[in-house]
Short mmCIF file of C-alpha atoms in Angstrom, two decimals:
data_model
loop_
_atom_site.label_atom_id
_atom_site.label_comp_id
_atom_site.label_asym_id
_atom_site.label_seq_id
_atom_site.Cartn_x
_atom_site.Cartn_y
_atom_site.Cartn_z
CA UNK A 1371 -59.68 7.19 34.52
CA UNK A 1372 -60.19 9.71 31.75
CA UNK A 1373 -59.63 8.97 28.08
CA UNK A 1374 -58.95 11.12 25.05
CA UNK A 1375 -58.70 10.19 21.37
CA UNK A 1376 -55.49 11.12 19.58
CA UNK A 1377 -56.51 12.05 16.04
CA UNK A 1378 -53.02 11.83 14.63
CA UNK A 1379 -52.15 8.24 15.55
CA UNK A 1380 -55.58 6.82 16.37
CA UNK A 1381 -54.41 5.76 19.87
CA UNK A 1382 -56.43 6.49 22.97
CA UNK A 1383 -54.65 8.45 25.68
CA UNK A 1384 -55.84 7.63 29.15
CA UNK A 1385 -55.16 9.53 32.33
CA UNK A 1386 -55.00 7.45 35.51
CA UNK A 1387 -56.96 8.60 38.54
CA UNK A 1388 -54.76 6.67 40.94
CA UNK A 1389 -51.35 5.05 41.29
CA UNK A 1390 -50.95 1.80 39.34
CA UNK A 1391 -47.22 1.13 39.46
CA UNK A 1392 -45.91 0.72 35.91
CA UNK A 1393 -44.05 4.01 36.29
CA UNK A 1394 -41.42 1.96 38.16
CA UNK A 1395 -40.46 0.18 34.94
CA UNK A 1396 -37.34 2.38 34.48
CA UNK A 1397 -36.24 1.34 37.97
CA UNK A 1398 -36.63 -2.30 36.97
CA UNK A 1399 -34.55 -1.67 33.86
CA UNK A 1400 -31.95 0.02 36.04
CA UNK A 1401 -31.70 -3.00 38.36
CA UNK A 1402 -31.44 -5.40 35.43
CA UNK A 1403 -28.70 -3.29 33.84
CA UNK A 1404 -26.77 -3.23 37.09
CA UNK A 1405 -26.90 -7.03 37.22
CA UNK A 1406 -25.84 -7.54 33.64
CA UNK A 1407 -23.30 -4.76 33.37
CA UNK A 1408 -22.44 -2.87 30.20
CA UNK A 1409 -20.20 -3.43 27.21
CA UNK A 1410 -18.56 -0.59 25.35
CA UNK A 1411 -16.08 -0.87 22.48
CA UNK A 1412 -14.02 2.19 21.65
CA UNK A 1413 -11.62 2.43 18.71
CA UNK A 1414 -8.81 4.96 18.53
CA UNK A 1415 -7.29 5.88 15.17
CA UNK A 1416 -4.44 8.24 14.46
CA UNK A 1417 -0.78 8.51 13.69
CA UNK A 1418 1.88 7.48 16.17
CA UNK A 1419 2.90 10.05 18.74
CA UNK A 1420 -0.46 11.81 19.07
CA UNK A 1421 -1.10 10.60 22.63
CA UNK A 1422 -3.84 8.04 22.00
CA UNK A 1423 -2.85 5.69 24.84
CA UNK A 1424 -2.37 8.57 27.26
CA UNK A 1425 -5.81 10.00 26.49
CA UNK A 1426 -7.53 6.63 26.98
CA UNK A 1427 -5.83 6.14 30.36
CA UNK A 1428 -6.79 9.70 31.31
CA UNK A 1429 -10.43 9.21 30.29
CA UNK A 1430 -10.94 6.12 32.41
CA UNK A 1431 -8.40 7.06 35.10
CA UNK A 1432 -7.01 3.56 34.81
CA UNK A 1433 -4.07 1.81 33.18
CA UNK A 1434 -6.09 0.51 30.27
CA UNK A 1435 -2.97 0.77 28.12
CA UNK A 1436 0.43 -0.08 29.60
CA UNK A 1437 2.95 2.72 29.76
CA UNK A 1438 5.14 2.70 26.65
CA UNK A 1439 8.90 2.82 27.02
CA UNK A 1440 10.02 5.70 24.83
CA UNK A 1441 13.66 4.63 25.01
CA UNK A 1442 13.02 1.30 23.31
CA UNK A 1443 12.64 1.71 19.58
CA UNK A 1444 9.47 0.13 18.27
CA UNK A 1445 9.82 -2.39 15.46
CA UNK A 1446 9.09 -1.11 11.97
CA UNK A 1447 5.60 -1.87 10.67
CA UNK A 1448 4.66 -2.48 7.06
CA UNK A 1449 0.97 -1.66 7.42
CA UNK A 1450 -1.95 -1.11 9.76
CA UNK A 1451 -2.36 -3.56 12.62
CA UNK A 1452 -5.52 -4.08 14.69
CA UNK A 1453 -5.01 -4.75 18.39
CA UNK A 1454 -7.58 -4.91 21.17
CA UNK A 1455 -7.31 -4.48 24.94
CA UNK A 1456 -10.18 -5.30 27.31
CA UNK A 1457 -10.62 -4.22 30.92
CA UNK A 1458 -13.34 -4.65 33.54
CA UNK A 1459 -14.00 -1.33 35.27
CA UNK A 1460 -16.36 -0.82 38.22
CA UNK A 1461 -17.68 2.48 39.57
CA UNK A 1462 -20.34 2.81 42.28
CA UNK A 1463 -21.48 -0.76 41.74
CA UNK A 1464 -21.78 -0.40 37.94
CA UNK A 1465 -19.64 -2.81 35.95
CA UNK A 1466 -18.30 -1.81 32.55
CA UNK A 1467 -16.60 -4.20 30.15
CA UNK A 1468 -14.41 -1.79 28.18
CA UNK A 1469 -12.69 -2.86 24.96
CA UNK A 1470 -10.28 -0.45 23.34
CA UNK A 1471 -9.24 -1.19 19.76
CA UNK A 1472 -5.99 0.40 18.64
CA UNK A 1473 -4.72 0.77 15.07
CA UNK A 1474 -0.92 1.07 15.22
CA UNK A 1475 0.70 1.84 11.90
CA UNK A 1476 -2.10 4.04 10.55
CA UNK A 1477 -0.64 6.98 8.65
CA UNK A 1478 2.96 5.95 9.34
CA UNK A 1479 3.74 4.51 5.90
CA UNK A 1480 5.05 6.35 2.89
CA UNK A 1481 1.99 5.38 0.84
CA UNK A 1482 -1.22 5.78 2.89
CA UNK A 1483 -3.73 5.61 0.02
CA UNK A 1484 -5.72 2.71 1.48
CA UNK A 1485 -4.71 2.88 5.13
CA UNK A 1486 -8.43 3.01 5.97
CA UNK A 1487 -9.23 -0.38 4.41
CA UNK A 1488 -8.00 -2.74 7.21
CA UNK A 1489 -9.93 -0.67 9.77
CA UNK A 1490 -13.14 -0.78 7.72
CA UNK A 1491 -12.77 -4.52 7.20
CA UNK A 1492 -12.33 -5.03 10.94
CA UNK A 1493 -15.48 -3.04 11.75
CA UNK A 1494 -17.52 -4.92 9.13
CA UNK A 1495 -16.17 -8.28 10.32
CA UNK A 1496 -17.53 -7.46 13.78
CA UNK A 1497 -20.91 -6.72 12.20
CA UNK A 1498 -20.76 -10.05 10.34
CA UNK A 1499 -19.92 -11.92 13.54
CA UNK A 1500 -22.88 -10.36 15.34
CA UNK A 1501 -25.19 -11.13 12.40
CA UNK A 1502 -24.04 -14.77 12.43
CA UNK A 1503 -24.87 -15.00 16.15
CA UNK A 1504 -28.33 -13.54 15.54
CA UNK A 1505 -29.04 -16.25 12.96
CA UNK A 1506 -28.18 -19.09 15.34
CA UNK A 1507 -30.86 -21.32 16.83
CA UNK A 1508 -29.71 -20.59 20.37
CA UNK A 1509 -29.18 -16.85 20.86
CA UNK A 1510 -29.01 -16.79 24.64
CA UNK A 1511 -25.30 -15.92 24.74
CA UNK A 1512 -24.59 -13.28 22.10
CA UNK A 1513 -21.24 -11.54 22.40
CA UNK A 1514 -21.43 -7.95 21.21
CA UNK A 1515 -18.03 -6.62 20.15
CA UNK A 1516 -19.29 -4.07 17.62
CA UNK A 1517 -17.40 -0.79 17.64
CA UNK A 1518 -19.58 1.86 19.31
CA UNK A 1519 -17.39 4.90 18.65
CA UNK A 1520 -14.16 5.90 16.93
CA UNK A 1521 -11.96 8.64 18.31
CA UNK A 1522 -10.13 9.96 15.27
CA UNK A 1523 -7.02 11.91 16.26
CA UNK A 1524 -6.18 14.83 13.99
CA UNK A 1525 -2.64 16.16 13.90
CA UNK A 1526 -2.54 19.79 15.17
CA UNK A 1527 -1.26 21.31 11.95
CA UNK A 1528 -3.62 24.29 11.96
CA UNK A 1529 -4.27 23.99 8.19
CA UNK A 1530 -7.42 21.85 8.12
CA UNK A 1531 -7.94 18.19 7.28
CA UNK A 1532 -5.39 16.32 5.19
CA UNK A 1533 -6.16 13.90 2.38
CA UNK A 1534 -5.69 10.85 4.64
CA UNK A 1535 -8.13 12.32 7.18
CA UNK A 1536 -10.80 12.99 4.56
CA UNK A 1537 -10.47 9.56 2.93
CA UNK A 1538 -10.72 7.79 6.28
CA UNK A 1539 -13.84 9.67 7.36
CA UNK A 1540 -15.55 9.32 3.97
CA UNK A 1541 -15.16 5.54 3.97
CA UNK A 1542 -16.08 4.92 7.63
CA UNK A 1543 -18.74 7.47 8.55
CA UNK A 1544 -21.55 5.09 7.47
CA UNK A 1545 -20.20 2.22 9.59
CA UNK A 1546 -19.30 3.82 12.93
CA UNK A 1547 -19.89 6.86 15.12
CA UNK A 1548 -17.05 9.23 14.28
CA UNK A 1549 -15.78 11.63 16.94
CA UNK A 1550 -12.99 13.90 15.63
CA UNK A 1551 -10.38 14.91 18.21
CA UNK A 1552 -7.57 17.45 17.84
CA UNK A 1553 -4.63 15.80 19.54
CA UNK A 1554 -2.01 17.64 21.58
CA UNK A 1555 -4.02 20.83 21.59
CA UNK A 1556 -1.50 22.40 23.98
CA UNK A 1557 0.76 23.02 20.97
CA UNK A 1558 -1.74 25.56 19.58
CA UNK A 1559 -2.77 28.94 20.95
CA UNK A 1560 -6.39 29.72 21.79
CA UNK A 1561 -7.15 31.59 18.57
CA UNK A 1562 -5.33 28.98 16.51
CA UNK A 1563 -7.50 26.27 18.05
CA UNK A 1564 -10.73 28.09 17.14
CA UNK A 1565 -9.55 28.75 13.58
CA UNK A 1566 -8.42 25.14 13.20
CA UNK A 1567 -11.81 23.87 14.42
CA UNK A 1568 -13.65 26.07 11.91
CA UNK A 1569 -11.52 24.76 9.04
CA UNK A 1570 -12.06 21.17 10.10
CA UNK A 1571 -15.84 21.57 10.28
CA UNK A 1572 -15.85 23.33 6.90
CA UNK A 1573 -14.02 20.35 5.35
CA UNK A 1574 -16.37 17.87 7.04
CA UNK A 1575 -19.48 19.66 5.81
CA UNK A 1576 -18.05 20.13 2.31
CA UNK A 1577 -17.40 16.39 1.88
CA UNK A 1578 -20.72 15.35 3.43
CA UNK A 1579 -19.13 13.44 6.31
CA UNK A 1580 -21.42 12.43 9.16
CA UNK A 1581 -19.98 12.77 12.67
CA UNK A 1582 -21.62 12.07 15.99
CA UNK A 1583 -23.15 15.07 17.76
CA UNK A 1584 -25.50 15.20 20.75
CA UNK A 1585 -29.10 15.73 19.65
CA UNK A 1586 -31.96 16.90 21.87
CA UNK A 1587 -35.60 15.86 21.61
CA UNK A 1588 -38.91 16.78 23.17
CA UNK A 1589 -38.31 14.65 26.26
CA UNK A 1590 -35.14 16.51 27.31
CA UNK A 1591 -35.36 19.19 29.97
CA UNK A 1592 -33.93 22.68 29.34
CA UNK A 1593 -30.76 21.89 31.26
CA UNK A 1594 -30.07 18.82 29.11
CA UNK A 1595 -30.76 20.78 25.93
CA UNK A 1596 -28.29 23.48 27.01
CA UNK A 1597 -25.64 20.85 27.86
CA UNK A 1598 -26.07 19.18 24.48
CA UNK A 1599 -25.67 22.49 22.68
CA UNK A 1600 -22.55 23.28 24.70
CA UNK A 1601 -21.00 19.90 23.90
CA UNK A 1602 -21.91 20.12 20.19
CA UNK A 1603 -20.26 23.55 19.98
CA UNK A 1604 -16.94 22.02 21.10
CA UNK A 1605 -16.74 19.53 18.20
CA UNK A 1606 -14.04 18.71 17.15
CA UNK A 1607 -12.69 18.35 20.67
CA UNK A 1608 -9.27 19.90 21.31
CA UNK A 1609 -7.90 17.75 24.11
CA UNK A 1610 -4.81 17.28 26.22
CA UNK A 1611 -4.09 14.04 28.04
CA UNK A 1612 -1.82 13.38 31.00
CA UNK A 1613 -1.40 10.60 33.52
CA UNK A 1614 0.73 12.66 35.88
CA UNK A 1615 -0.27 14.95 38.73
CA UNK A 1616 1.39 18.37 38.98
CA UNK A 1617 1.36 20.92 41.82
CA UNK A 1618 -0.31 24.25 41.32
CA UNK A 1619 0.81 27.41 43.05
CA UNK A 1620 -1.73 26.89 45.85
CA UNK A 1621 -0.30 23.44 46.54
CA UNK A 1622 -3.20 21.41 45.13
CA UNK A 1623 -2.43 18.54 42.81
CA UNK A 1624 -4.11 18.41 39.40
CA UNK A 1625 -3.77 16.18 36.38
CA UNK A 1626 -1.93 18.11 33.70
CA UNK A 1627 1.33 19.10 32.04
CA UNK A 1628 3.91 21.59 33.31
CA UNK A 1629 5.66 23.98 30.96
CA UNK A 1630 8.11 26.83 31.62
CA UNK A 1631 5.34 29.33 31.06
CA UNK A 1632 2.72 27.58 33.19
CA UNK A 1633 0.52 24.51 33.68
CA UNK A 1634 -2.03 22.96 31.29
CA UNK A 1635 -4.75 21.35 33.39
CA UNK A 1636 -6.48 18.40 31.78
CA UNK A 1637 -9.80 18.93 33.55
CA UNK A 1638 -9.91 22.70 33.13
CA UNK A 1639 -12.45 23.65 30.46
CA UNK A 1640 -10.65 26.93 29.89
CA UNK A 1641 -7.53 25.03 28.79
CA UNK A 1642 -8.97 22.25 26.58
CA UNK A 1643 -12.13 20.25 25.77
CA UNK A 1644 -11.26 17.09 27.71
CA UNK A 1645 -14.14 17.53 30.16
CA UNK A 1646 -16.69 17.96 27.34
CA UNK A 1647 -15.36 14.86 25.56
CA UNK A 1648 -15.57 12.78 28.73
CA UNK A 1649 -19.01 14.18 29.49
CA UNK A 1650 -20.37 13.12 26.10
CA UNK A 1651 -18.50 9.84 25.77
CA UNK A 1652 -19.00 8.39 29.23
CA UNK A 1653 -21.49 10.34 31.34
CA UNK A 1654 -24.36 11.47 29.11
CA UNK A 1655 -24.26 9.78 25.68
CA UNK A 1656 -22.68 6.34 26.10
CA UNK A 1657 -26.03 4.59 25.73
CA UNK A 1658 -26.91 6.85 22.80
CA UNK A 1659 -23.70 5.77 21.07
CA UNK A 1660 -24.56 2.12 21.68
CA UNK A 1661 -28.11 2.66 20.44
CA UNK A 1662 -26.95 4.53 17.32
CA UNK A 1663 -24.64 1.62 16.53
CA UNK A 1664 -27.33 -1.02 17.03
CA UNK A 1665 -30.40 0.67 15.53
CA UNK A 1666 -28.82 2.88 12.87
CA UNK A 1667 -25.41 1.75 11.62
CA UNK A 1668 -25.72 -2.00 12.18
CA UNK A 1669 -29.29 -2.21 10.84
CA UNK A 1670 -28.27 -0.37 7.67
CA UNK A 1671 -25.34 -2.76 7.17
CA UNK A 1672 -27.51 -5.79 7.96
CA UNK A 1673 -30.16 -4.74 5.45
CA UNK A 1674 -27.54 -4.16 2.76
CA UNK A 1675 -25.91 -7.52 3.51
CA UNK A 1676 -29.14 -9.54 3.41
CA UNK A 1677 -30.33 -7.86 0.22
CA UNK A 1678 -26.99 -8.69 -1.41
CA UNK A 1679 -27.53 -12.34 -0.42
CA UNK A 1680 -30.94 -12.38 -2.14
CA UNK A 1681 -33.25 -12.00 0.86
CA UNK A 1682 -36.46 -10.07 0.13
CA UNK A 1683 -38.64 -8.47 2.79
CA UNK A 1684 -42.24 -9.75 2.76
CA UNK A 1685 -44.30 -6.76 3.86
CA UNK A 1686 -47.54 -8.73 3.80
CA UNK A 1687 -46.71 -11.20 6.57
CA UNK A 1688 -48.58 -9.33 9.28
CA UNK A 1689 -51.12 -7.60 7.01
CA UNK A 1690 -54.84 -8.08 7.65
CA UNK A 1691 -56.55 -10.22 4.99
CA UNK A 1692 -59.93 -11.62 3.94
CA UNK A 1693 -59.96 -15.45 4.24
CA UNK A 1694 -62.20 -15.83 1.18
CA UNK A 1695 -60.00 -13.58 -0.92
CA UNK A 1696 -56.94 -15.45 0.29
CA UNK A 1697 -58.58 -18.79 -0.65
CA UNK A 1698 -59.49 -17.49 -4.10
CA UNK A 1699 -55.97 -16.15 -4.53
CA UNK A 1700 -54.51 -19.49 -3.50
CA UNK A 1701 -56.84 -21.32 -5.95
CA UNK A 1702 -55.86 -18.92 -8.70
CA UNK A 1703 -52.18 -19.43 -7.96
CA UNK A 1704 -52.70 -23.21 -7.78
CA UNK A 1705 -54.53 -23.21 -11.13
CA UNK A 1706 -51.79 -21.13 -12.70
CA UNK A 1707 -49.21 -23.51 -11.26
CA UNK A 1708 -51.05 -26.59 -12.56
CA UNK A 1709 -51.51 -24.97 -15.98
CA UNK A 1710 -47.82 -24.26 -16.08
CA UNK A 1711 -47.05 -27.87 -15.13
CA UNK A 1712 -49.43 -29.21 -17.82
CA UNK A 1713 -47.87 -26.96 -20.44
CA UNK A 1714 -44.42 -28.14 -19.41
CA UNK A 1715 -45.53 -31.80 -19.52
CA UNK A 1716 -47.14 -31.31 -22.96
CA UNK A 1717 -43.98 -29.67 -24.24
CA UNK A 1718 -41.90 -32.56 -22.89
CA UNK A 1719 -44.31 -35.08 -24.49
CA UNK A 1720 -44.11 -33.34 -27.86
CA UNK A 1721 -40.37 -33.27 -27.64
CA UNK A 1722 -40.24 -36.99 -26.84
CA UNK A 1723 -42.62 -37.79 -29.76
CA UNK A 1724 -40.50 -35.74 -32.14
CA UNK A 1725 -37.37 -37.47 -30.97
CA UNK A 1726 -39.03 -40.91 -31.41
CA UNK A 1727 -40.31 -40.02 -34.89
CA UNK A 1728 -36.88 -38.80 -35.86
CA UNK A 1729 -35.30 -42.04 -34.70
CA UNK A 1730 -37.92 -44.13 -36.58
CA UNK A 1731 -37.42 -42.12 -39.75
CA UNK A 1732 -33.68 -42.50 -39.49
CA UNK A 1733 -34.06 -46.30 -38.99
CA UNK A 1734 -36.38 -46.51 -42.02
CA UNK A 1735 -33.90 -44.66 -44.18
CA UNK A 1736 -31.09 -46.93 -43.01
CA UNK A 1737 -33.17 -50.07 -43.81
CA UNK A 1738 -34.09 -48.75 -47.26
CA UNK A 1739 -30.45 -47.96 -47.96
CA UNK A 1740 -29.38 -51.44 -46.89
CA UNK A 1741 -32.15 -53.00 -49.04
CA UNK A 1742 -31.03 -51.08 -52.12
CA UNK A 1743 -27.43 -52.00 -51.45
CA UNK A 1744 -28.24 -55.70 -51.07
CA UNK A 1745 -30.43 -55.58 -54.21
CA UNK A 1746 -27.62 -54.07 -56.28
CA UNK A 1747 -25.20 -56.69 -54.92
CA UNK A 1748 -27.57 -59.52 -55.84
CA UNK A 1749 -28.17 -58.07 -59.31
CA UNK A 1750 -24.46 -57.85 -59.88
CA UNK A 1751 -24.03 -61.46 -58.75
CA UNK A 1752 -26.84 -62.57 -61.10
CA UNK A 1753 -25.23 -60.83 -64.07
CA UNK A 1754 -21.92 -62.45 -63.23
CA UNK A 1755 -23.59 -65.89 -63.06
CA UNK A 1756 -25.36 -65.33 -66.41
CA UNK A 1757 -22.05 -64.37 -67.98
CA UNK A 1758 -20.34 -67.46 -66.57
CA UNK A 1759 -23.22 -69.64 -67.77
CA UNK A 1760 -23.00 -68.31 -71.31
CA UNK A 1761 -19.26 -68.85 -71.36
CA UNK A 1762 -19.60 -72.43 -70.13
CA UNK A 1763 -22.30 -73.18 -72.72
CA UNK A 1764 -20.06 -71.95 -75.56
CA UNK A 1765 -17.16 -74.04 -74.31
CA UNK A 1766 -19.22 -77.20 -74.05
CA UNK A 1767 -20.58 -76.76 -77.61
CA UNK A 1768 -17.09 -76.68 -79.04
CA UNK A 1769 -15.90 -79.81 -77.17
CA UNK A 1770 -18.94 -82.12 -77.86
CA UNK A 1771 -19.12 -84.75 -80.87
CA UNK A 1772 -20.82 -83.58 -84.09
CA UNK A 1773 -24.47 -84.49 -84.45
CA UNK A 1774 -24.18 -86.45 -87.80
CA UNK A 1775 -21.53 -88.79 -86.32
CA UNK A 1776 -23.71 -89.54 -83.41
CA UNK A 1777 -26.63 -90.27 -85.75
CA UNK A 1778 -24.60 -92.68 -87.92
CA UNK A 1779 -23.40 -94.61 -84.94
CA UNK A 1780 -26.94 -95.01 -83.84
CA UNK A 1781 -28.00 -96.28 -87.33
CA UNK A 1782 -25.23 -98.90 -87.69
CA UNK A 1783 -24.40 -100.29 -84.37
CA UNK A 1784 -21.33 -102.48 -84.17
CA UNK A 1785 -19.64 -100.81 -87.03
CA UNK A 1786 -16.70 -98.52 -86.57
CA UNK A 1787 -17.53 -94.97 -87.04
CA UNK A 1788 -15.28 -92.96 -89.21
CA UNK A 1789 -14.60 -89.56 -87.75
CA UNK A 1790 -14.24 -86.68 -90.03
CA UNK A 1791 -10.97 -84.92 -89.75
CA UNK A 1792 -11.20 -81.68 -88.06
CA UNK A 1793 -10.37 -78.43 -89.70
CA UNK A 1794 -7.52 -77.92 -87.27
CA UNK A 1795 -5.89 -81.18 -88.36
CA UNK A 1796 -6.34 -80.23 -92.00
CA UNK A 1797 -4.66 -76.95 -91.33
CA UNK A 1798 -1.82 -78.68 -89.45
CA UNK A 1799 -1.45 -81.07 -92.40
CA UNK A 1800 -0.40 -78.32 -94.72
CA UNK A 1801 2.59 -77.61 -92.54
#
């Protein structure tokens, strides 16, 4: 076993001298995937009459959507509805749980200013449901119904994207893998299709809209790189869908549409881009779409959601540290915490003392006021008593016997005492 130091990453590359066996790990993953099966959620968005159901049934060669009765008039809708159809499909022992989400009513109203909002809310609600399952204690049975790709059907007008198309893509390109599709491409000529594609891509690039395109890396072989470039050159895909088989001139049956001037074959790359769309969506890049949803789009939404809820990433959880420095840091933090607690307790104590002093001062003032009030009341009562006493003394002096009469009676006891007539009687005598 030879070893070599990689200067860029610091890892040691080792070359085995013999067979060990871990190169069979992809085979183990393959067996496990076969046992578990796969889930894939595809959303189709577009106006009514663009052949969305027909294209889905053509892609999977199965009646995923029931055939619609064109003679029965559909009930009028007041807005965008979200419906989902699930089907279990098996091919060569590989099981696929396919969920197709339809959006009937999109673009069919008179006012389509916010026709994109119910679709965005549905996609984000699926992200929220998956996030809630990740946060459970028991995560053994997580149901993944996140939308892996959106086929956006563009009306074949030949004039570029409309306002409703631009608004939808601008609001959803950060939440889902967008795959623009030109519906009913058999209504346009070959040159018209190429011109229409160029206008659509010019509008997408001008508004900074991100769409899904196959990307090659260093692990891809030259054939895969060439296939990815060929598929990317077909975006947006001009497709034709058909569930019927028609007879060609040589008698062979093909899936397509018959017109007076000829036959449009669904699986003929010279007629439309259906084969390239199926190649990218189902055969070569299905897992890449699932991975882009899980690692890129969902992780960005999850990070934004958790940050909005107040969660903060601790980048030092798995960082190497010095135990002594950590102990000193903990002591410093503990001392700062205790100092803060002491300061808070001192502030509370001072506040309590101030409140108690204020109450005592208020009580003292109330007692002094009551003392002064009682003192003034008593003083007033004393003055009133003095006044009454003086009045009573004057009255008694007027009513008592004169002093000389009392003295005479004491000097001659037994003798009648002659009272002197009072001045009042003398005055009454004159009348």
